[in-house]
Coordinates of C-alpha atoms in Angstrom, one line a residue:
Chain S
M1 CA 101.9 130.4 76.2
G2 CA 105.3 128.8 75.9
L3 CA 106.9 125.8 77.5
K4 CA 108.2 126.1 81.0
V5 CA 110.4 123.5 82.7
Y6 CA 110.7 123.5 86.5
G7 CA 114.0 121.9 87.3
L8 CA 117.8 122.2 87.6
P9 CA 120.5 121.7 85.0
L10 CA 122.4 119.5 87.4
S11 CA 119.5 117.1 87.6
T12 CA 119.8 114.2 85.2
N13 CA 116.0 113.9 84.9
T14 CA 115.7 117.6 84.1
V15 CA 118.5 117.2 81.5
R16 CA 116.6 114.4 79.9
V17 CA 113.8 116.9 79.1
L18 CA 116.1 119.8 78.2
A19 CA 118.1 117.6 75.8
L20 CA 114.9 116.8 73.9
L21 CA 113.8 120.5 73.8
K22 CA 117.2 121.4 72.3
E23 CA 116.9 118.6 69.7
K24 CA 113.5 120.0 68.8
D25 CA 114.9 123.5 68.9
L26 CA 111.8 124.5 71.0
D27 CA 111.9 127.7 73.1
Y28 CA 111.4 127.2 76.8
E29 CA 111.9 128.9 80.1
L30 CA 113.8 127.0 82.8
V31 CA 112.4 127.8 86.2
P32 CA 115.0 126.8 88.9
V33 CA 113.7 124.8 91.8
D34 CA 115.9 125.3 94.9
L35 CA 116.1 121.7 96.2
P36 CA 118.6 122.4 99.1
T37 CA 116.0 124.7 100.7
G38 CA 113.2 122.2 100.0
A39 CA 111.3 124.3 97.4
H40 CA 110.1 121.1 95.8
K41 CA 108.2 120.2 99.0
Q42 CA 106.4 123.5 99.3
P43 CA 102.6 123.7 98.5
S44 CA 103.1 125.8 95.4
F45 CA 105.4 123.1 93.9
L46 CA 103.3 120.2 95.2
A47 CA 100.4 121.7 93.4
L48 CA 102.3 121.1 90.1
N49 CA 103.7 117.7 91.1
P50 CA 102.3 116.0 94.2
F51 CA 105.4 113.7 94.2
G52 CA 107.5 116.8 94.9
Q53 CA 110.1 115.9 92.2
I54 CA 111.7 117.7 89.3
P55 CA 111.3 118.1 86.4
V56 CA 107.8 119.5 85.7
L57 CA 106.7 120.7 82.3
E58 CA 104.1 123.4 81.7
D59 CA 102.8 123.6 78.2
G60 CA 100.2 126.3 78.4
D61 CA 97.5 124.9 80.7
I62 CA 98.9 121.3 80.6
V63 CA 101.1 120.3 83.4
L64 CA 103.2 117.1 83.2
F65 CA 105.7 115.4 85.4
D66 CA 108.1 112.5 85.3
S67 CA 110.8 113.1 82.7
R68 CA 110.0 110.0 80.5
G69 CA 106.3 110.9 80.4
I70 CA 107.2 114.5 79.5
N71 CA 109.6 113.4 76.8
R72 CA 107.1 111.1 75.2
Y73 CA 104.5 113.9 75.2
I74 CA 106.9 116.4 73.6
A75 CA 108.1 113.9 71.0
S76 CA 104.6 113.1 70.0
K77 CA 103.0 116.6 70.2
Y78 CA 105.9 118.3 68.5
K79 CA 106.6 115.5 66.1
E80 CA 106.8 117.8 63.1
T81 CA 109.2 120.2 64.9
G82 CA 112.8 119.1 64.3
P83 CA 113.7 115.4 64.0
D84 CA 110.8 112.9 64.5
L85 CA 112.4 111.0 67.4
L86 CA 109.5 108.4 67.5
W87 CA 110.5 107.2 63.9
S88 CA 106.9 107.5 62.8
A89 CA 107.9 107.0 59.2
G90 CA 109.1 103.5 60.0
G91 CA 106.9 100.4 59.9
P92 CA 105.8 98.1 62.8
A93 CA 109.4 96.7 63.2
E94 CA 110.8 100.2 63.7
S95 CA 108.0 101.1 66.1
A96 CA 108.6 97.9 68.0
A97 CA 112.3 98.7 68.3
V98 CA 111.7 102.2 69.6
E99 CA 109.2 100.8 72.2
V100 CA 111.6 98.0 73.3
W101 CA 114.6 100.3 73.9
L102 CA 112.6 103.1 75.5
S103 CA 111.3 100.6 78.0
L104 CA 114.8 99.0 78.5
E105 CA 116.2 102.4 79.3
S106 CA 113.9 102.7 82.2
Q107 CA 113.8 99.1 83.4
Q108 CA 117.4 97.8 82.8
F109 CA 119.8 100.7 82.2
A110 CA 118.4 103.3 84.7
P111 CA 118.4 101.3 88.0
P112 CA 122.1 100.4 88.1
I113 CA 123.4 103.5 86.5
E114 CA 121.4 105.8 88.9
E115 CA 122.8 104.0 91.9
L116 CA 126.3 104.1 90.5
V117 CA 126.3 107.8 89.6
F118 CA 124.8 108.6 93.0
E119 CA 127.4 106.7 94.8
A120 CA 130.5 107.7 92.8
L121 CA 129.6 111.2 91.7
I122 CA 126.8 112.8 93.6
K123 CA 127.7 111.7 97.2
P124 CA 130.9 113.7 97.2
I125 CA 129.1 116.8 95.8
I126 CA 126.5 116.7 98.7
G127 CA 129.1 116.0 101.4
Q128 CA 128.7 112.3 101.7
I129 CA 131.4 109.6 101.4
T130 CA 131.5 107.2 98.4
D131 CA 131.4 103.5 99.4
P132 CA 133.8 101.8 97.0
T133 CA 132.2 98.4 97.6
A134 CA 128.8 99.8 96.5
V135 CA 130.4 101.3 93.4
E136 CA 131.8 97.9 92.4
K137 CA 128.5 96.2 93.0
H138 CA 126.5 98.7 90.8
A139 CA 129.2 98.7 88.2
E140 CA 129.1 95.0 87.9
K141 CA 125.3 95.1 87.4
L142 CA 125.6 97.9 84.8
G143 CA 128.3 96.0 83.0
K144 CA 126.0 93.0 82.4
V145 CA 123.4 95.3 81.0
L146 CA 126.0 97.0 78.8
D147 CA 127.1 93.6 77.5
V148 CA 123.7 93.3 75.9
Y149 CA 124.0 96.8 74.5
E150 CA 127.4 96.0 73.1
A151 CA 126.1 93.0 71.2
H152 CA 123.1 95.0 70.0
L153 CA 125.1 98.0 68.9
A154 CA 127.5 95.8 67.0
K155 CA 124.7 95.2 64.6
N156 CA 122.8 98.5 64.9
K157 CA 124.0 102.1 64.7
Y158 CA 121.4 103.3 67.2
L159 CA 119.4 101.5 69.7
A160 CA 116.2 101.3 67.6
G161 CA 118.2 100.6 64.4
R162 CA 119.3 103.0 61.6
E163 CA 117.9 106.2 63.2
F164 CA 118.6 108.3 66.3
T165 CA 115.4 108.2 68.4
L166 CA 114.1 109.1 71.8
A167 CA 115.3 105.7 73.0
D168 CA 118.9 106.9 72.5
L169 CA 118.2 110.4 73.9
N170 CA 116.7 109.2 77.1
H171 CA 119.9 107.3 77.9
M172 CA 122.1 110.4 77.5
P173 CA 122.0 112.3 80.9
Y174 CA 123.2 109.3 82.9
A175 CA 125.7 108.1 80.3
Y176 CA 127.2 111.7 80.4
Y177 CA 127.5 111.5 84.2
L178 CA 128.9 108.0 84.1
M179 CA 131.7 109.3 81.8
K180 CA 132.7 111.7 84.6
T181 CA 133.2 108.8 87.1
S182 CA 136.0 106.4 87.7
K183 CA 133.8 103.8 85.9
A184 CA 133.9 105.4 82.5
D185 CA 135.6 102.3 81.3
L186 CA 132.3 100.6 81.4
V187 CA 131.7 102.5 78.2
T188 CA 135.2 102.9 76.8
C189 CA 136.1 99.1 77.0
R190 CA 133.0 98.3 74.9
P191 CA 133.9 99.5 71.4
H192 CA 130.4 99.6 70.0
V193 CA 128.9 101.2 73.1
L194 CA 131.7 103.8 72.9
A195 CA 131.2 104.4 69.2
W196 CA 127.5 104.9 69.9
W197 CA 128.2 107.3 72.7
E198 CA 130.7 109.3 70.7
D199 CA 128.2 109.6 67.8
I200 CA 125.2 110.7 69.9
S201 CA 127.2 113.0 72.2
A202 CA 128.6 114.8 69.2
R203 CA 125.1 115.9 68.1
P204 CA 125.0 119.8 68.1
A205 CA 121.8 119.8 70.3
W206 CA 123.5 117.6 72.9
K207 CA 126.7 119.7 72.9
K208 CA 124.5 122.7 73.8
T209 CA 122.7 120.7 76.5
A210 CA 126.0 119.4 78.0
A211 CA 127.5 122.9 78.0
S212 CA 124.8 124.0 80.4
I213 CA 125.4 121.1 82.9
P214 CA 127.4 122.6 85.8
L215 CA 129.7 119.6 86.3
Chain H
M1 CA 101.4 84.4 61.7
G2 CA 99.7 85.1 65.0
L3 CA 100.8 86.5 68.3
K4 CA 102.9 84.4 70.6
V5 CA 103.7 85.2 74.2
Y6 CA 106.6 83.5 76.0
G7 CA 105.9 83.6 79.7
L8 CA 104.0 82.3 82.6
P9 CA 100.5 83.2 83.9
L10 CA 102.0 83.4 87.5
S11 CA 104.4 86.2 86.3
T12 CA 103.1 89.7 86.9
N13 CA 105.0 91.0 83.9
T14 CA 103.5 88.3 81.7
V15 CA 100.0 89.1 83.1
R16 CA 100.5 92.7 82.1
V17 CA 100.7 91.7 78.5
L18 CA 98.0 89.0 78.7
A19 CA 95.6 91.5 80.2
L20 CA 96.0 93.8 77.3
L21 CA 95.6 91.0 74.7
K22 CA 92.3 90.0 76.5
E23 CA 91.1 93.7 76.5
K24 CA 91.8 93.8 72.7
D25 CA 90.3 90.3 72.3
L26 CA 93.3 89.3 70.2
D27 CA 94.1 85.7 69.7
Y28 CA 97.5 84.5 71.0
E29 CA 99.5 81.5 71.9
L30 CA 101.0 81.4 75.4
V31 CA 104.3 79.5 75.3
P32 CA 105.3 78.5 78.8
V33 CA 108.9 79.2 79.8
D34 CA 110.1 76.9 82.6
L35 CA 111.9 79.3 84.9
P36 CA 112.7 76.7 87.7
T37 CA 114.8 74.7 85.2
G38 CA 116.4 77.9 83.8
A39 CA 114.8 77.7 80.4
H40 CA 115.0 81.5 80.2
K41 CA 118.8 81.4 80.4
Q42 CA 119.2 78.8 77.5
P43 CA 120.6 80.0 74.2
S44 CA 117.3 79.5 72.4
F45 CA 115.5 81.9 74.8
L46 CA 118.4 84.3 75.0
A47 CA 118.2 84.6 71.2
L48 CA 114.7 86.0 71.8
N49 CA 115.6 88.2 74.8
P50 CA 119.2 88.7 75.6
F51 CA 118.2 89.8 79.1
G52 CA 116.8 86.3 79.7
Q53 CA 113.5 87.5 81.1
I54 CA 109.8 86.9 80.4
P55 CA 107.6 87.9 78.8
V56 CA 108.6 88.0 75.1
L57 CA 106.1 88.8 72.3
E58 CA 106.5 87.5 68.8
D59 CA 104.2 89.2 66.3
G60 CA 105.1 87.5 63.1
D61 CA 108.8 88.3 62.4
I62 CA 108.8 91.0 65.1
V63 CA 110.2 90.1 68.5
L64 CA 109.7 92.4 71.5
F65 CA 110.5 92.2 75.2
D66 CA 109.9 94.1 78.3
S67 CA 106.2 94.1 79.2
R68 CA 105.7 97.9 79.1
G69 CA 107.4 98.2 75.7
I70 CA 105.3 95.2 74.4
N71 CA 102.1 96.8 75.7
R72 CA 102.8 100.1 74.1
Y73 CA 103.4 98.4 70.8
I74 CA 100.2 96.3 71.0
A75 CA 98.1 99.3 72.1
S76 CA 99.4 101.3 69.2
K77 CA 99.6 98.7 66.4
Y78 CA 96.2 97.3 67.3
K79 CA 94.6 100.6 68.2
E80 CA 91.5 99.9 66.1
T81 CA 91.0 96.4 67.7
G82 CA 88.9 96.7 70.8
P83 CA 89.1 99.8 73.0
D84 CA 91.7 102.4 72.1
L85 CA 93.7 102.4 75.3
L86 CA 95.9 105.3 74.3
W87 CA 92.9 107.6 74.1
S88 CA 93.9 108.8 70.7
A89 CA 90.5 110.6 70.3
G90 CA 91.5 112.9 73.2
G91 CA 93.4 116.1 72.8
P92 CA 96.8 117.1 74.0
A93 CA 95.6 117.2 77.7
E94 CA 94.3 113.6 77.5
S95 CA 97.5 112.4 75.8
A96 CA 99.6 114.2 78.5
A97 CA 97.6 112.5 81.2
V98 CA 98.1 109.1 79.6
E99 CA 101.9 109.7 79.3
V100 CA 102.2 110.9 82.9
W101 CA 100.4 108.0 84.4
L102 CA 102.1 105.4 82.2
S103 CA 105.4 106.8 83.4
L104 CA 104.3 107.0 87.0
E105 CA 103.3 103.4 87.0
S106 CA 106.9 102.3 86.1
Q107 CA 108.7 105.0 88.2
Q108 CA 106.7 105.4 91.4
F109 CA 104.2 102.6 91.8
A110 CA 106.2 99.6 90.5
P111 CA 109.4 99.8 92.7
P112 CA 107.8 99.6 96.1
I113 CA 104.9 97.2 95.1
E114 CA 107.3 94.8 93.4
E115 CA 109.4 94.6 96.6
L116 CA 106.3 94.3 98.8
V117 CA 104.7 91.5 96.7
F118 CA 108.0 89.6 96.5
E119 CA 108.6 89.8 100.2
A120 CA 105.0 89.1 101.4
L121 CA 103.7 86.7 98.7
I122 CA 106.4 85.3 96.4
K123 CA 109.0 84.4 99.1
P124 CA 106.8 81.8 100.8
I125 CA 105.9 80.3 97.4
I126 CA 109.5 79.8 96.5
G127 CA 110.4 78.4 99.9
Q128 CA 111.9 81.5 101.4
I129 CA 110.9 83.3 104.6
T130 CA 109.1 86.6 104.6
D131 CA 110.9 89.4 106.6
P132 CA 108.1 91.3 108.4
T133 CA 110.3 94.4 108.8
A134 CA 110.9 94.6 105.1
V135 CA 107.2 94.2 104.5
E136 CA 106.5 97.2 106.7
K137 CA 109.2 99.3 105.0
H138 CA 107.9 98.6 101.5
A139 CA 104.3 99.1 102.6
E140 CA 105.2 102.5 104.0
K141 CA 106.8 103.6 100.7
L142 CA 103.9 102.3 98.7
G143 CA 101.4 104.0 101.0
K144 CA 103.0 107.4 100.3
V145 CA 102.6 106.8 96.6
L146 CA 99.0 105.7 97.0
D147 CA 98.3 108.9 99.0
V148 CA 98.9 110.7 95.8
Y149 CA 96.8 108.3 93.8
E150 CA 93.9 108.7 96.4
A151 CA 93.9 112.5 95.9
H152 CA 94.1 112.1 92.2
L153 CA 91.3 109.5 92.0
A154 CA 89.1 111.6 94.2
K155 CA 88.9 113.9 91.1
N156 CA 89.3 111.5 88.3
K157 CA 87.5 108.2 87.6
Y158 CA 90.5 106.7 85.9
L159 CA 94.2 107.6 86.1
A160 CA 94.2 109.6 82.9
G161 CA 90.8 111.0 83.5
R162 CA 87.4 110.0 82.2
E163 CA 88.5 106.9 80.2
F164 CA 90.1 103.6 81.1
T165 CA 93.5 103.5 79.4
L166 CA 96.7 101.5 79.3
A167 CA 97.9 103.6 82.3
D168 CA 95.3 101.9 84.4
L169 CA 95.8 98.5 82.9
N170 CA 99.6 98.4 83.5
H171 CA 98.9 98.8 87.2
M172 CA 96.6 95.8 87.4
P173 CA 98.9 92.7 87.8
Y174 CA 100.7 94.0 90.9
A175 CA 97.5 95.5 92.4
Y176 CA 95.9 92.1 92.0
Y177 CA 98.8 90.5 93.8
L178 CA 98.8 93.1 96.5
M179 CA 95.2 92.3 97.3
K180 CA 96.3 88.8 98.1
T181 CA 98.7 89.9 100.8
S182 CA 98.3 91.1 104.4
K183 CA 98.7 94.6 103.1
A184 CA 95.5 94.8 101.0
D185 CA 94.5 97.5 103.4
L186 CA 96.8 99.8 101.5
V187 CA 94.0 99.8 98.9
T188 CA 90.9 99.1 101.0
C189 CA 91.6 102.0 103.5
R190 CA 91.8 104.5 100.6
P191 CA 88.2 104.8 99.3
H192 CA 89.0 106.3 95.9
V193 CA 91.8 103.9 95.2
L194 CA 89.5 101.1 96.2
A195 CA 86.6 102.3 94.0
W196 CA 89.1 102.5 91.1
W197 CA 90.3 99.0 91.7
E198 CA 86.8 97.6 92.1
D199 CA 85.8 99.3 88.8
I200 CA 88.8 98.2 86.7
S201 CA 89.0 94.7 88.2
A202 CA 85.3 94.1 87.3
R203 CA 86.1 94.5 83.6
P204 CA 85.2 91.3 81.7
A205 CA 88.6 91.1 80.1
W206 CA 90.3 91.4 83.5
K207 CA 88.1 88.7 85.0
K208 CA 89.2 86.3 82.3
T209 CA 92.8 87.3 82.8
A210 CA 92.6 86.9 86.6
A211 CA 90.9 83.5 86.2
S212 CA 94.0 82.2 84.5
I213 CA 96.4 83.3 87.3
P214 CA 97.2 80.2 89.4
L215 CA 97.1 82.0 92.8

């Protein structure tokens, strides 16, 4: 039984999982979930994920949800397939750095960038009107977070250090969407963040992932 | 060189780390950080954590921040000390469950309970006035999340299944604070969530942790 991802290639959280599967060069089937018709709130989907959200991963009999939990599982179970994105060959310092930056992605980076991307990019797509004041507010918060990233990336090629890891990868879907907004300068005006983004987004696996995002 | 935690026993995020150290029966030194005087925004603290937040863990030369990243690191590096809270002896299904519920804690449980506890419990402590409408709004959101927990815990003793894991532990600081608010019925009216809370909060290590919370 193969890997099956329930989700949509426009969904950042789905893309987080697809990007990892592409890095690992693992075969998978993408099962579209029709959000506009509420397919994610139907009993058949709620039986997979009672929170009614995409993505969901099926790995044989095992069902997982929440993109970060899914990615951790894939990175660990399929450690030997493709690059080891948990940097298991490193010592305690490398493991610590991976843990810190995985956690910072979800706690510091994600909250403001999710709000900013929703306001600036998603609202127009779903027929709502962008609030420029909200965009500025979220951009200011994200800018402060990226100031820390800039100082860190001035001394480290990747977030956890010398190696590209899951900590970098988990940032990519929202960073990609941010670059499509009027606030791309949050990245381009920070030279080390920009160099990091240019490096990781040039990875062959990410190029394939990005090519499938309908935006 | 031993373990050093910079934080405060009133801080839920600090308690998350202390609770794990107690479960592992690891010695540590707690270094208080005087938030009211802004000690966490001084250069000496920012050199440890550029986000200026507690807790920070020093493990010899290794410095980590963000409580969930710290806990993952401790649970992994000190796997053999005390209970293995990552359930490494389990198979892929057990690992998947641990990943799913660790991720759900941070993505589904934490956002509404953090808002609720701040509004109902912390505001009066820091001289602000609780907004009852906000309390109701956050309680309603949290209730929907706990409905999923109730159904899950009806079939599983702990979040990841048969064993107490880090996924349970990471929930404990905010659950403890919630029980001190007028919205404790969010737990007590859900029999399986209540049974889970009574079980995990009766653990000797948690009792020691709770005894040190000045609330």
